Short mmCIF file of C-alpha atoms in Angstrom, two decimals:
data_model
loop_
_atom_site.label_atom_id
_atom_site.label_comp_id
_atom_site.label_asym_id
_atom_site.label_seq_id
_atom_site.Cartn_x
_atom_site.Cartn_y
_atom_site.Cartn_z
CA UNK A 22 -24.23 -6.40 -9.16
CA UNK A 23 -23.33 -10.66 -9.12
CA UNK A 24 -19.50 -10.87 -8.50
CA UNK A 25 -18.65 -7.35 -7.04
CA UNK A 26 -18.97 -7.89 -3.38
CA UNK A 27 -16.39 -7.36 -1.77
CA UNK A 28 -15.80 -9.76 1.91
CA UNK A 29 -14.31 -8.86 4.79
CA UNK A 30 -10.77 -10.26 4.16
CA UNK A 31 -10.52 -9.06 0.49
CA UNK A 32 -11.63 -5.56 1.78
CA UNK A 33 -8.88 -5.57 4.03
CA UNK A 34 -6.39 -6.53 1.35
CA UNK A 35 -7.31 -3.94 -0.73
CA UNK A 36 -7.45 -0.76 1.81
CA UNK A 37 -3.92 -2.55 2.61
CA UNK A 38 -2.71 -2.37 -1.02
CA UNK A 39 -4.02 1.74 -0.89
CA UNK A 40 -1.94 1.78 2.46
CA UNK A 41 1.35 0.21 0.36
CA UNK A 42 0.64 2.30 -2.21
CA UNK A 43 2.93 1.72 -4.87
CA UNK A 44 5.24 -1.63 -2.79
CA UNK A 45 2.11 -3.83 -2.34
CA UNK A 46 3.19 -6.93 -3.37
CA UNK A 47 2.45 -10.14 -1.83
CA UNK A 48 4.63 -10.32 1.01
CA UNK A 49 4.62 -6.84 1.71
CA UNK A 50 0.33 -7.43 1.53
CA UNK A 51 0.49 -10.27 4.23
CA UNK A 52 3.14 -7.79 6.16
CA UNK A 53 0.90 -5.38 6.88
CA UNK A 54 -2.13 -6.94 7.48
CA UNK A 55 -0.17 -9.10 10.84
CA UNK A 56 1.05 -5.00 11.65
CA UNK A 57 -2.08 -3.63 12.09
CA UNK A 58 -4.82 -6.04 12.70
CA UNK A 59 -2.09 -8.85 14.87
CA UNK A 60 -3.39 -11.14 11.96
CA UNK A 61 -1.90 -14.30 10.96
CA UNK A 62 -2.23 -15.15 6.88
CA UNK A 63 -1.02 -16.78 4.70
CA UNK A 64 0.72 -16.23 1.43
CA UNK A 65 -1.84 -17.79 -0.32
CA UNK A 66 -4.20 -16.48 1.54
CA UNK A 67 -3.05 -13.49 0.64
CA UNK A 68 -2.24 -14.41 -2.56
CA UNK A 69 -5.86 -16.02 -2.99
CA UNK A 70 -7.17 -12.68 -2.67
CA UNK A 71 -5.06 -10.72 -4.52
CA UNK A 72 -6.41 -12.52 -7.68
CA UNK A 73 -10.36 -12.53 -6.84
CA UNK A 74 -9.76 -8.05 -6.70
CA UNK A 75 -8.08 -9.00 -10.11
CA UNK A 76 -10.83 -10.74 -11.51
CA UNK A 77 -13.37 -8.19 -10.11
CA UNK A 78 -11.28 -5.39 -11.49
CA UNK A 79 -10.61 -3.92 -7.95
CA UNK A 80 -6.37 -3.92 -8.41
CA UNK A 81 -4.58 -4.22 -11.45
CA UNK A 82 -0.56 -6.07 -11.24
CA UNK A 83 2.66 -5.35 -13.20
CA UNK A 84 5.78 -6.90 -11.97
CA UNK A 85 8.82 -4.97 -10.01
CA UNK A 86 12.52 -4.25 -11.10
CA UNK A 87 14.74 -6.70 -10.23
CA UNK A 88 16.11 -7.01 -7.36
CA UNK A 89 19.45 -8.60 -5.46
CA UNK A 90 17.80 -9.92 -2.63
CA UNK A 91 14.83 -11.82 -4.32
CA UNK A 92 18.13 -13.29 -5.99
CA UNK A 93 17.41 -11.22 -9.26
CA UNK A 94 13.21 -12.10 -9.27
CA UNK A 95 11.14 -9.05 -9.55
CA UNK A 96 7.73 -8.35 -7.19
CA UNK A 97 3.86 -8.68 -8.82
CA UNK A 98 3.42 -5.47 -8.05
CA UNK A 99 -0.56 -4.39 -6.83
CA UNK A 100 -2.46 -1.01 -7.16
CA UNK A 101 -5.86 -0.43 -6.50
CA UNK A 102 -7.75 0.32 -9.33
CA UNK A 103 -10.84 3.70 -10.14
CA UNK A 104 -13.70 0.64 -9.74
CA UNK A 105 -11.29 -1.04 -6.59
CA UNK A 106 -11.74 2.82 -5.22
CA UNK A 107 -14.89 3.15 -5.86
CA UNK A 108 -16.14 -0.63 -3.99
CA UNK A 109 -14.23 0.72 -0.77
CA UNK A 110 -15.91 4.62 -1.11
CA UNK A 111 -19.52 2.30 -0.97
CA UNK A 112 -18.11 -0.34 1.42
CA UNK A 113 -17.22 3.03 3.84
CA UNK A 114 -20.40 5.06 3.06
CA UNK A 115 -22.39 1.78 4.09
CA UNK A 116 -20.38 1.16 7.47
CA UNK A 117 -20.60 5.08 7.87
CA UNK A 118 -24.26 4.80 7.73
CA UNK A 119 -24.67 1.99 10.12
CA UNK A 120 -22.63 3.68 12.57
CA UNK A 121 -24.88 6.65 12.19
CA UNK A 122 -28.07 5.12 12.55
CA UNK A 123 -26.87 3.52 15.84
CA UNK A 124 -29.42 4.84 18.31
CA UNK A 125 -27.46 5.56 21.53
CA UNK A 126 -28.20 4.01 23.81
CA UNK A 127 -28.05 0.51 22.00
CA UNK A 128 -24.73 0.71 23.78
CA UNK A 129 -25.60 1.36 27.66
CA UNK A 130 -26.31 -1.21 28.71
#
């Protein structure tokens, strides 16, 4: 389906949103990406990916409670939708099928 393909970075962001569960907001996603992958990304790159995922229907967003650490501002929290879960499962299945299809000799140089 056009417009529903997940790029590698979008898949990573979507997985991180799932991992962070109820605490997935821009900075938290950015920090988790750096922690887990060693990859440094800008917050605008994370926000762009979250916007694309929202537009595709793979995440929803809502405002959290105001916090003193943010000067009373609220975080925009993201949650994986059933469609997002479905596309992650498809991606995992495709990758697993491909890994399972590699002949044993392929990695014996």
